[in-house]
Amino acid sequence: MFTANGDYANLKGNYLFYEVGKRARAYAEAHPDAELIRMGIGDVTQPLVPAVISAMHRAVDEMSRAETFHGYAPDFGYEFLREAIHKRDYVSRGIDVSQDEIFVSDGAKCDVGNFQELFSRSCRIAVLDPVYPVYVDTNVMGGRSGAFDPVKGGYANITYLPATAENDFVPELPKEPVDAIYLCYPNNPTGATLTRGQLKPFVDYCNKNGAILLYDSAYEAYIRDPELPHSIYEIEGARTCAVEFRSMSKTAGFTGTRCAYTVVPKDLVCRDEAGNTVRLRDLWARRISTKFNGVAYVTQVAAAAAYNEGYGEIMNTVNYYMENARIIRTSLEAAGYTVYGGQNAPYVWIKVPGGDSWAFYDELLDRCHIIGTPGAGFGKAGEGYFRMTAFATRENTIRAMERIKGGKA
Ligand SMILES: *Cc1c(COP(=O)(O)O)cnc(C)c1O
């Protein structure tokens, strides 16, 4: 009989958003007249901007003629897109990243999930708690987690760094030695951000201990405070320890169009199990060349338009969601809730009265017909909190807040 990868058996339950969706579907079936408002899964609602759409049309037309047709794209992305990204996200901010350290892909979820293939199976990872589930689950699949420990409320071999109201959502450094730390700022799900001074100890820890930092900045476009860093490479020392993941999903409405990128600096040098000195950049490049055949030309042209002529338009959409976030924050505060986030991130993190986040999920669904995400689904330290996203339409955001204010939750 064929033998399957037994590490998958360690995965705990269903993927969070699957469970959230399943409960919502069951409710909708039982209550066909309920008008549900979705503020749960982090999918966007605003269409692609006009500049992106016209670039995409032009690219489709090019694909229709033999002289301008494009087949396989370069593995690491077309130079026109890598250059646009490099200029906009790094050169314009004075950040030291070179164009050949940027790898264009079809999603930050895949990149962040695939990156652990470069780790030894014996690596110990640290994650924030609560956490975006992809970091944990892909390391479970990679055999690094051990079994789920119900007493610990997490996997035996994973180090959790709690980020809650008690520590102002600023995690402490790991107390036990770890080989890799996943950080996500602006944070999903808490909406928290870290200053340069708060990030520096993580960079220093990694350089000192030969660990790597996996920095997910999928939400950097939502930063409003000019003092906050957008990239981990704004922190001194990051080039020798950090990998950065970015996505156009929440920035430019590409959740369905699929484009993202990962930065792996040439200065990030480590050792493999045989003791050879290796550059992670070279391993990542090799992985991509072997397993990936590039992002669609049409998509990359569309992405470049978002970085170039469409930049103002995509920022308008980001501003639209941030106004939603402001409405959610102020309405919930006025209704007596304690809320966090939503100021430099499209997520509002609510302290649940009573402390049971799945009970709050059911109650909000039943009384207000609003779908959010229970904090407990993001980890043990997420219990007692609830996530709402700013990605709904303005109209639905306002309607949802009126339902809550109307005393229905
Ligand atoms: C949405 C999101 C991403 C983006 O994933 P894509 O695959 O690019 O759509 C990455 N990281 C976090 C934390 C996210 O919430």
Short mmCIF file of C-alpha atoms and ligand atoms in Angstrom, two decimals:
data_model
loop_
_atom_site.label_atom_id
_atom_site.label_comp_id
_atom_site.label_asym_id
_atom_site.label_seq_id
_atom_site.Cartn_x
_atom_site.Cartn_y
_atom_site.Cartn_z
CA MET A 1 0.00 0.00 0.00
CA PHE A 2 1.15 3.56 -0.77
CA THR A 3 2.46 5.39 2.31
CA ALA A 4 1.35 9.02 2.75
CA ASN A 5 3.26 11.77 4.58
CA GLY A 6 2.42 11.16 8.23
CA ASP A 7 3.29 14.72 9.25
CA TYR A 8 -0.08 15.83 7.85
CA ALA A 9 -1.75 13.79 10.58
CA ASN A 10 -0.37 16.32 13.09
CA LEU A 11 -2.43 19.13 11.54
CA LYS A 12 -5.01 20.22 14.00
CA GLY A 13 -8.57 20.28 12.78
CA ASN A 14 -9.71 22.24 9.77
CA TYR A 15 -8.04 25.26 8.35
CA LEU A 16 -9.52 28.17 10.31
CA PHE A 17 -11.28 29.91 7.44
CA TYR A 18 -12.77 26.64 6.32
CA GLU A 19 -14.43 26.26 9.72
CA VAL A 20 -15.58 29.90 9.77
CA GLY A 21 -17.07 29.47 6.29
CA LYS A 22 -18.68 26.16 7.16
CA ARG A 23 -20.51 27.59 10.17
CA ALA A 24 -21.63 30.61 8.14
CA ARG A 25 -22.95 28.40 5.32
CA ALA A 26 -24.85 26.22 7.77
CA TYR A 27 -26.39 29.36 9.27
CA ALA A 28 -27.31 30.77 5.85
CA GLU A 29 -28.99 27.50 4.89
CA ALA A 30 -31.02 27.45 8.09
CA HIS A 31 -31.90 31.18 7.77
CA PRO A 32 -32.33 31.85 4.02
CA ASP A 33 -33.71 35.38 4.64
CA ALA A 34 -30.73 36.57 6.70
CA GLU A 35 -28.61 39.15 4.86
CA LEU A 36 -25.12 38.19 5.97
CA ILE A 37 -22.31 40.75 5.99
CA ARG A 38 -18.85 39.22 5.58
CA MET A 39 -16.11 40.78 7.68
CA GLY A 40 -14.29 37.53 8.34
CA ILE A 41 -11.91 36.19 5.71
CA GLY A 42 -9.45 38.80 4.48
CA ASP A 43 -10.72 39.03 0.92
CA VAL A 44 -11.10 42.42 -0.70
CA THR A 45 -14.27 43.79 -2.35
CA GLN A 46 -13.12 46.71 -4.50
CA PRO A 47 -12.43 45.98 -8.19
CA LEU A 48 -9.08 46.30 -9.93
CA VAL A 49 -8.35 49.97 -10.67
CA PRO A 50 -8.76 51.40 -14.22
CA ALA A 51 -5.00 51.69 -14.91
CA VAL A 52 -4.53 48.01 -14.05
CA ILE A 53 -7.50 46.96 -16.16
CA SER A 54 -6.32 48.85 -19.25
CA ALA A 55 -2.79 47.44 -18.90
CA MET A 56 -4.29 43.97 -18.63
CA HIS A 57 -6.38 44.52 -21.79
CA ARG A 58 -3.28 45.64 -23.68
CA ALA A 59 -1.40 42.56 -22.50
CA VAL A 60 -4.24 40.26 -23.56
CA ASP A 61 -4.16 41.84 -27.03
CA GLU A 62 -0.40 41.24 -27.20
CA MET A 63 -1.02 37.59 -26.42
CA SER A 64 -3.34 37.38 -29.43
CA ARG A 65 -0.61 38.10 -32.02
CA ALA A 66 2.33 35.87 -32.85
CA GLU A 67 4.76 38.84 -32.94
CA THR A 68 3.91 39.97 -29.40
CA PHE A 69 2.86 36.67 -27.84
CA HIS A 70 4.59 35.67 -24.59
CA GLY A 71 5.13 32.07 -23.52
CA TYR A 72 6.88 30.97 -20.34
CA ALA A 73 7.77 34.00 -18.24
CA PRO A 74 11.25 34.28 -16.67
CA ASP A 75 11.29 32.21 -13.47
CA PHE A 76 11.99 35.16 -11.17
CA GLY A 77 9.69 37.65 -12.92
CA TYR A 78 9.98 40.01 -15.89
CA GLU A 79 12.61 42.70 -15.45
CA PHE A 80 10.00 45.42 -16.10
CA LEU A 81 8.11 44.33 -12.99
CA ARG A 82 11.15 43.65 -10.80
CA GLU A 83 12.42 47.10 -11.71
CA ALA A 84 9.07 48.76 -10.90
CA ILE A 85 8.95 46.98 -7.52
CA HIS A 86 12.57 47.79 -6.78
CA LYS A 87 12.13 51.50 -7.50
CA ARG A 88 8.82 51.97 -5.71
CA ASP A 89 9.30 49.83 -2.62
CA TYR A 90 13.05 50.13 -1.99
CA VAL A 91 14.95 52.79 -3.96
CA SER A 92 12.35 55.50 -3.28
CA ARG A 93 12.63 54.80 0.45
CA GLY A 94 16.41 54.60 0.42
CA ILE A 95 16.38 50.90 1.39
CA ASP A 96 19.32 48.69 0.43
CA VAL A 97 17.82 45.85 -1.63
CA SER A 98 18.95 45.02 -5.16
CA GLN A 99 16.75 44.05 -8.07
CA ASP A 100 18.18 40.53 -8.31
CA GLU A 101 17.16 39.84 -4.72
CA ILE A 102 13.48 40.26 -5.67
CA PHE A 103 11.59 37.12 -6.74
CA VAL A 104 8.15 37.65 -8.29
CA SER A 105 5.58 34.96 -7.50
CA ASP A 106 1.90 34.10 -7.60
CA GLY A 107 1.26 34.72 -3.92
CA ALA A 108 2.76 35.47 -0.54
CA LYS A 109 0.82 32.59 0.97
CA CYS A 110 2.61 30.11 -1.29
CA ASP A 111 5.99 31.80 -0.80
CA VAL A 112 5.76 31.94 2.95
CA GLY A 113 4.47 28.36 2.97
CA ASN A 114 7.10 27.08 0.54
CA PHE A 115 10.03 28.83 2.17
CA GLN A 116 10.24 26.30 5.01
CA GLU A 117 11.34 23.70 2.43
CA LEU A 118 14.76 25.35 2.71
CA PHE A 119 14.93 24.64 6.46
CA SER A 120 16.45 21.56 7.96
CA ARG A 121 13.80 19.30 9.43
CA SER A 122 15.46 19.83 12.80
CA CYS A 123 14.95 23.63 12.81
CA ARG A 124 12.90 25.04 15.60
CA ILE A 125 10.58 27.86 14.61
CA ALA A 126 8.99 30.64 16.65
CA VAL A 127 5.71 32.31 15.75
CA LEU A 128 3.57 35.00 17.28
CA ASP A 129 0.46 33.89 19.12
CA PRO A 130 -2.12 34.70 17.69
CA VAL A 131 -0.71 33.89 14.25
CA TYR A 132 -1.58 33.68 10.53
CA PRO A 133 -2.10 29.88 10.36
CA VAL A 134 0.03 29.33 7.23
CA TYR A 135 3.36 29.71 9.07
CA VAL A 136 2.47 26.99 11.55
CA ASP A 137 0.63 24.55 9.31
CA THR A 138 3.36 24.46 6.65
CA ASN A 139 5.95 23.67 9.32
CA VAL A 140 3.67 20.91 10.59
CA MET A 141 3.63 19.51 7.05
CA GLY A 142 7.42 19.86 6.98
CA GLY A 143 7.75 17.67 10.06
CA ARG A 144 9.04 20.34 12.44
CA SER A 145 6.13 20.69 14.85
CA GLY A 146 5.77 17.51 16.83
CA ALA A 147 2.27 16.66 17.95
CA PHE A 148 -0.32 19.17 19.05
CA ASP A 149 -0.19 19.51 22.80
CA PRO A 150 -3.60 20.40 24.21
CA VAL A 151 -2.13 21.44 27.57
CA LYS A 152 0.36 23.82 25.94
CA GLY A 153 -2.34 24.89 23.50
CA GLY A 154 0.13 24.56 20.64
CA TYR A 155 2.60 22.19 18.96
CA ALA A 156 5.22 20.57 21.15
CA ASN A 157 8.23 21.75 19.10
CA ILE A 158 7.06 25.23 18.13
CA THR A 159 7.88 28.29 20.22
CA TYR A 160 5.00 30.72 20.69
CA LEU A 161 5.51 34.40 21.41
CA PRO A 162 2.26 35.77 22.86
CA ALA A 163 1.12 39.21 21.70
CA THR A 164 -1.85 40.37 23.71
CA ALA A 165 -3.18 43.52 25.36
CA GLU A 166 -1.07 42.57 28.44
CA ASN A 167 2.17 43.26 26.57
CA ASP A 168 0.71 45.94 24.27
CA PHE A 169 0.98 43.39 21.43
CA VAL A 170 4.77 43.61 21.54
CA PRO A 171 6.14 40.05 21.75
CA GLU A 172 9.16 39.15 23.84
CA LEU A 173 12.20 37.48 22.31
CA PRO A 174 12.17 33.66 22.43
CA LYS A 175 13.28 32.29 25.79
CA GLU A 176 14.56 29.05 24.24
CA PRO A 177 16.91 28.84 21.23
CA VAL A 178 15.10 28.99 17.88
CA ASP A 179 16.36 28.85 14.29
CA ALA A 180 13.67 30.91 12.58
CA ILE A 181 11.18 33.57 13.70
CA TYR A 182 8.10 34.50 11.73
CA LEU A 183 6.91 38.08 12.16
CA CYS A 184 4.03 39.81 10.39
CA TYR A 185 3.70 43.61 10.55
CA PRO A 186 1.29 45.34 10.22
CA ASN A 187 -0.08 42.28 11.94
CA ASN A 188 -2.77 39.93 10.80
CA PRO A 189 -4.87 39.32 12.89
CA THR A 190 -4.28 41.93 15.63
CA GLY A 191 -3.67 45.02 13.46
CA ALA A 192 -0.64 45.85 15.64
CA THR A 193 2.55 47.43 14.32
CA LEU A 194 6.13 47.55 15.61
CA THR A 195 8.46 50.52 15.56
CA ARG A 196 12.07 50.34 14.37
CA GLY A 197 13.18 50.20 17.99
CA GLN A 198 10.85 47.27 18.70
CA LEU A 199 12.01 45.33 15.61
CA LYS A 200 15.72 45.84 16.21
CA PRO A 201 15.99 43.28 19.06
CA PHE A 202 14.57 40.59 16.74
CA VAL A 203 17.13 41.37 14.06
CA ASP A 204 19.90 41.41 16.67
CA TYR A 205 18.69 38.11 18.15
CA CYS A 206 18.81 36.47 14.72
CA ASN A 207 22.25 37.77 13.85
CA LYS A 208 23.63 36.79 17.22
CA ASN A 209 22.14 33.29 17.23
CA GLY A 210 22.40 32.42 13.54
CA ALA A 211 18.64 32.38 13.18
CA ILE A 212 16.61 33.77 10.30
CA LEU A 213 13.74 36.23 10.39
CA LEU A 214 10.78 35.68 8.06
CA TYR A 215 9.09 39.05 7.74
CA ASP A 216 5.62 39.15 6.21
CA SER A 217 4.75 42.71 5.29
CA ALA A 218 1.68 41.98 3.15
CA TYR A 219 -0.03 45.00 4.75
CA GLU A 220 2.74 47.60 4.58
CA ALA A 221 0.63 49.82 2.28
CA TYR A 222 -1.79 50.33 5.17
CA ILE A 223 0.79 52.07 7.36
CA ARG A 224 -0.27 55.67 8.05
CA ASP A 225 2.20 56.64 10.76
CA PRO A 226 5.30 58.03 8.98
CA GLU A 227 7.53 56.80 11.80
CA LEU A 228 6.74 53.11 11.23
CA PRO A 229 9.04 51.01 9.01
CA HIS A 230 7.54 49.49 5.85
CA SER A 231 10.33 47.01 5.27
CA ILE A 232 12.46 44.89 7.59
CA TYR A 233 15.49 46.15 5.64
CA GLU A 234 14.96 49.54 7.26
CA ILE A 235 16.41 47.88 10.36
CA GLU A 236 20.19 47.76 10.57
CA GLY A 237 21.51 44.22 10.29
CA ALA A 238 18.46 42.77 8.53
CA ARG A 239 20.31 42.00 5.30
CA THR A 240 22.25 39.21 6.99
CA CYS A 241 19.24 37.51 8.59
CA ALA A 242 15.87 38.50 7.11
CA VAL A 243 13.63 37.41 4.26
CA GLU A 244 10.71 39.67 3.34
CA PHE A 245 7.36 38.66 1.84
CA ARG A 246 5.10 41.15 0.07
CA SER A 247 1.83 40.72 -1.75
CA MET A 248 -0.31 42.72 -4.15
CA SER A 249 -3.43 40.97 -2.87
CA LYS A 250 -4.47 43.49 -0.24
CA THR A 251 -2.53 46.38 -1.77
CA ALA A 252 -3.88 46.33 -5.32
CA GLY A 253 -6.90 44.01 -5.20
CA PHE A 254 -4.93 41.04 -6.59
CA THR A 255 -6.45 38.35 -4.37
CA GLY A 256 -7.88 36.72 -7.48
CA THR A 257 -5.27 37.96 -9.97
CA ARG A 258 -2.30 36.58 -7.96
CA CYS A 259 0.97 38.44 -7.76
CA ALA A 260 3.46 38.83 -4.92
CA TYR A 261 7.19 38.83 -4.32
CA THR A 262 9.83 37.70 -1.88
CA VAL A 263 13.17 39.33 -1.10
CA VAL A 264 16.12 37.11 -0.17
CA PRO A 265 19.30 39.16 0.31
CA LYS A 266 22.60 37.84 -0.99
CA ASP A 267 24.14 38.58 2.41
CA LEU A 268 21.99 35.90 4.08
CA VAL A 269 24.52 33.11 4.45
CA CYS A 270 24.07 29.96 6.49
CA ARG A 271 25.24 26.37 6.77
CA ASP A 272 23.55 23.22 5.52
CA GLU A 273 23.41 19.88 7.35
CA ALA A 274 26.72 18.78 5.79
CA GLY A 275 28.40 21.96 7.06
CA ASN A 276 28.64 23.65 3.65
CA THR A 277 28.25 27.41 3.52
CA VAL A 278 25.17 28.27 1.46
CA ARG A 279 23.30 31.41 0.49
CA LEU A 280 19.57 31.11 1.09
CA ARG A 281 19.04 33.25 -2.00
CA ASP A 282 20.64 30.56 -4.15
CA LEU A 283 18.55 27.78 -2.60
CA TRP A 284 15.37 29.82 -3.12
CA ALA A 285 16.34 30.55 -6.73
CA ARG A 286 16.98 26.85 -7.30
CA ARG A 287 13.66 25.88 -5.77
CA ILE A 288 11.81 28.34 -8.00
CA SER A 289 13.60 27.21 -11.16
CA THR A 290 12.79 23.61 -10.41
CA LYS A 291 9.20 23.93 -9.23
CA PHE A 292 7.77 27.11 -10.74
CA ASN A 293 7.39 28.40 -14.27
CA GLY A 294 6.73 32.05 -13.60
CA VAL A 295 3.73 34.34 -13.20
CA ALA A 296 1.48 34.95 -16.23
CA TYR A 297 2.63 37.78 -18.51
CA VAL A 298 -0.81 39.42 -18.36
CA THR A 299 -0.68 39.42 -14.58
CA GLN A 300 2.81 40.88 -14.45
CA VAL A 301 1.87 43.69 -16.85
CA ALA A 302 -1.13 44.43 -14.64
CA ALA A 303 1.09 44.38 -11.55
CA ALA A 304 3.60 46.76 -13.13
CA ALA A 305 0.73 49.16 -13.91
CA ALA A 306 -0.19 49.14 -10.21
CA TYR A 307 3.38 50.14 -9.36
CA ASN A 308 3.65 52.77 -12.10
CA GLU A 309 0.75 54.71 -13.65
CA GLY A 310 -1.88 53.10 -11.38
CA TYR A 311 -0.14 53.77 -8.07
CA GLY A 312 -2.36 56.72 -7.13
CA GLU A 313 -5.46 54.70 -7.93
CA ILE A 314 -4.48 51.71 -5.81
CA MET A 315 -3.65 54.03 -2.91
CA ASN A 316 -7.18 55.45 -3.20
CA THR A 317 -8.53 51.95 -2.67
CA VAL A 318 -6.24 51.43 0.33
CA ASN A 319 -7.56 54.73 1.73
CA TYR A 320 -11.12 53.54 1.17
CA TYR A 321 -10.47 50.44 3.31
CA MET A 322 -8.72 52.52 5.95
CA GLU A 323 -11.79 54.74 6.19
CA ASN A 324 -13.80 51.53 6.76
CA ALA A 325 -11.34 50.63 9.51
CA ARG A 326 -11.85 54.03 11.11
CA ILE A 327 -15.63 53.60 10.97
CA ILE A 328 -15.39 50.15 12.57
CA ARG A 329 -13.07 51.34 15.32
CA THR A 330 -15.04 54.43 16.26
CA SER A 331 -18.43 52.68 16.05
CA LEU A 332 -17.31 49.79 18.23
CA GLU A 333 -15.71 52.13 20.75
CA ALA A 334 -18.93 54.14 20.85
CA ALA A 335 -20.81 50.87 21.46
CA GLY A 336 -18.59 50.23 24.47
CA TYR A 337 -16.13 47.69 23.06
CA THR A 338 -12.39 47.77 23.66
CA VAL A 339 -10.69 47.65 20.25
CA TYR A 340 -7.12 47.49 18.95
CA GLY A 341 -5.53 47.87 15.52
CA GLY A 342 -7.28 49.46 12.55
CA GLN A 343 -4.99 52.51 12.50
CA ASN A 344 -2.10 51.20 10.41
CA ALA A 345 -3.75 47.95 9.34
CA PRO A 346 -7.05 46.83 7.79
CA TYR A 347 -7.84 44.66 10.84
CA VAL A 348 -9.66 45.63 13.99
CA TRP A 349 -9.06 43.36 16.97
CA ILE A 350 -11.88 43.41 19.47
CA LYS A 351 -11.77 42.35 23.10
CA VAL A 352 -14.65 39.92 23.48
CA PRO A 353 -16.97 40.65 26.39
CA GLY A 354 -17.17 37.37 28.27
CA GLY A 355 -13.93 36.13 26.70
CA ASP A 356 -15.21 33.24 24.53
CA SER A 357 -14.35 34.12 20.94
CA TRP A 358 -16.26 31.29 19.20
CA ALA A 359 -19.34 32.11 21.31
CA PHE A 360 -19.00 35.73 20.16
CA TYR A 361 -18.72 34.52 16.55
CA ASP A 362 -21.99 32.59 16.88
CA GLU A 363 -23.70 35.47 18.67
CA LEU A 364 -22.67 38.09 16.12
CA LEU A 365 -23.79 35.79 13.32
CA ASP A 366 -27.10 35.03 14.95
CA ARG A 367 -28.05 38.48 16.27
CA CYS A 368 -26.43 40.81 13.69
CA HIS A 369 -25.85 38.50 10.72
CA ILE A 370 -22.21 39.54 10.65
CA ILE A 371 -19.41 37.09 9.93
CA GLY A 372 -16.11 37.81 11.65
CA THR A 373 -13.22 35.62 12.79
CA PRO A 374 -12.81 34.28 16.33
CA GLY A 375 -9.42 35.07 17.80
CA ALA A 376 -9.04 31.56 19.23
CA GLY A 377 -8.73 30.29 15.65
CA PHE A 378 -5.38 32.13 15.41
CA GLY A 379 -3.92 30.50 18.51
CA LYS A 380 -4.29 30.12 22.24
CA ALA A 381 -3.46 33.76 22.99
CA GLY A 382 -6.15 34.83 20.49
CA GLU A 383 -8.87 33.53 22.78
CA GLY A 384 -10.84 36.44 24.17
CA TYR A 385 -10.48 38.46 20.96
CA PHE A 386 -12.30 38.74 17.65
CA ARG A 387 -11.10 39.98 14.26
CA MET A 388 -13.07 42.21 11.90
CA THR A 389 -11.74 43.22 8.52
CA ALA A 390 -12.07 46.58 6.79
CA PHE A 391 -12.37 44.93 3.36
CA ALA A 392 -16.17 45.00 3.07
CA THR A 393 -17.87 47.68 0.97
CA ARG A 394 -18.47 51.03 2.67
CA GLU A 395 -22.20 50.40 2.57
CA ASN A 396 -21.91 47.01 4.29
CA THR A 397 -19.42 48.33 6.82
CA ILE A 398 -21.86 51.06 7.85
CA ARG A 399 -24.79 48.65 7.90
CA ALA A 400 -22.85 46.20 10.06
CA MET A 401 -21.94 48.92 12.55
CA GLU A 402 -25.57 50.09 12.69
CA ARG A 403 -26.67 46.56 13.50
CA ILE A 404 -24.15 46.35 16.33
CA LYS A 405 -25.06 49.83 17.65
CA GLY A 406 -28.72 48.85 17.50
CA GLY A 407 -27.90 46.66 20.46
CA LYS A 408 -28.10 43.47 18.48
CA ALA A 409 -24.81 42.01 19.73
C1 LIG B 1 -3.46 37.90 2.78
C2 LIG B 1 -2.13 37.63 3.37
C3 LIG B 1 -1.06 37.30 2.56
C4 LIG B 1 -1.20 37.34 1.06
O1 LIG B 1 -1.34 36.15 0.46
P1 LIG B 1 -1.45 36.05 -1.11
O2 LIG B 1 -1.15 34.62 -1.34
O3 LIG B 1 -0.40 36.94 -1.73
O4 LIG B 1 -2.83 36.44 -1.51
C5 LIG B 1 0.17 37.03 3.14
N1 LIG B 1 0.33 37.10 4.47
C6 LIG B 1 -0.67 37.44 5.28
C7 LIG B 1 -0.43 37.56 6.74
C8 LIG B 1 -1.94 37.70 4.76
O5 LIG B 1 -2.93 38.02 5.57
#
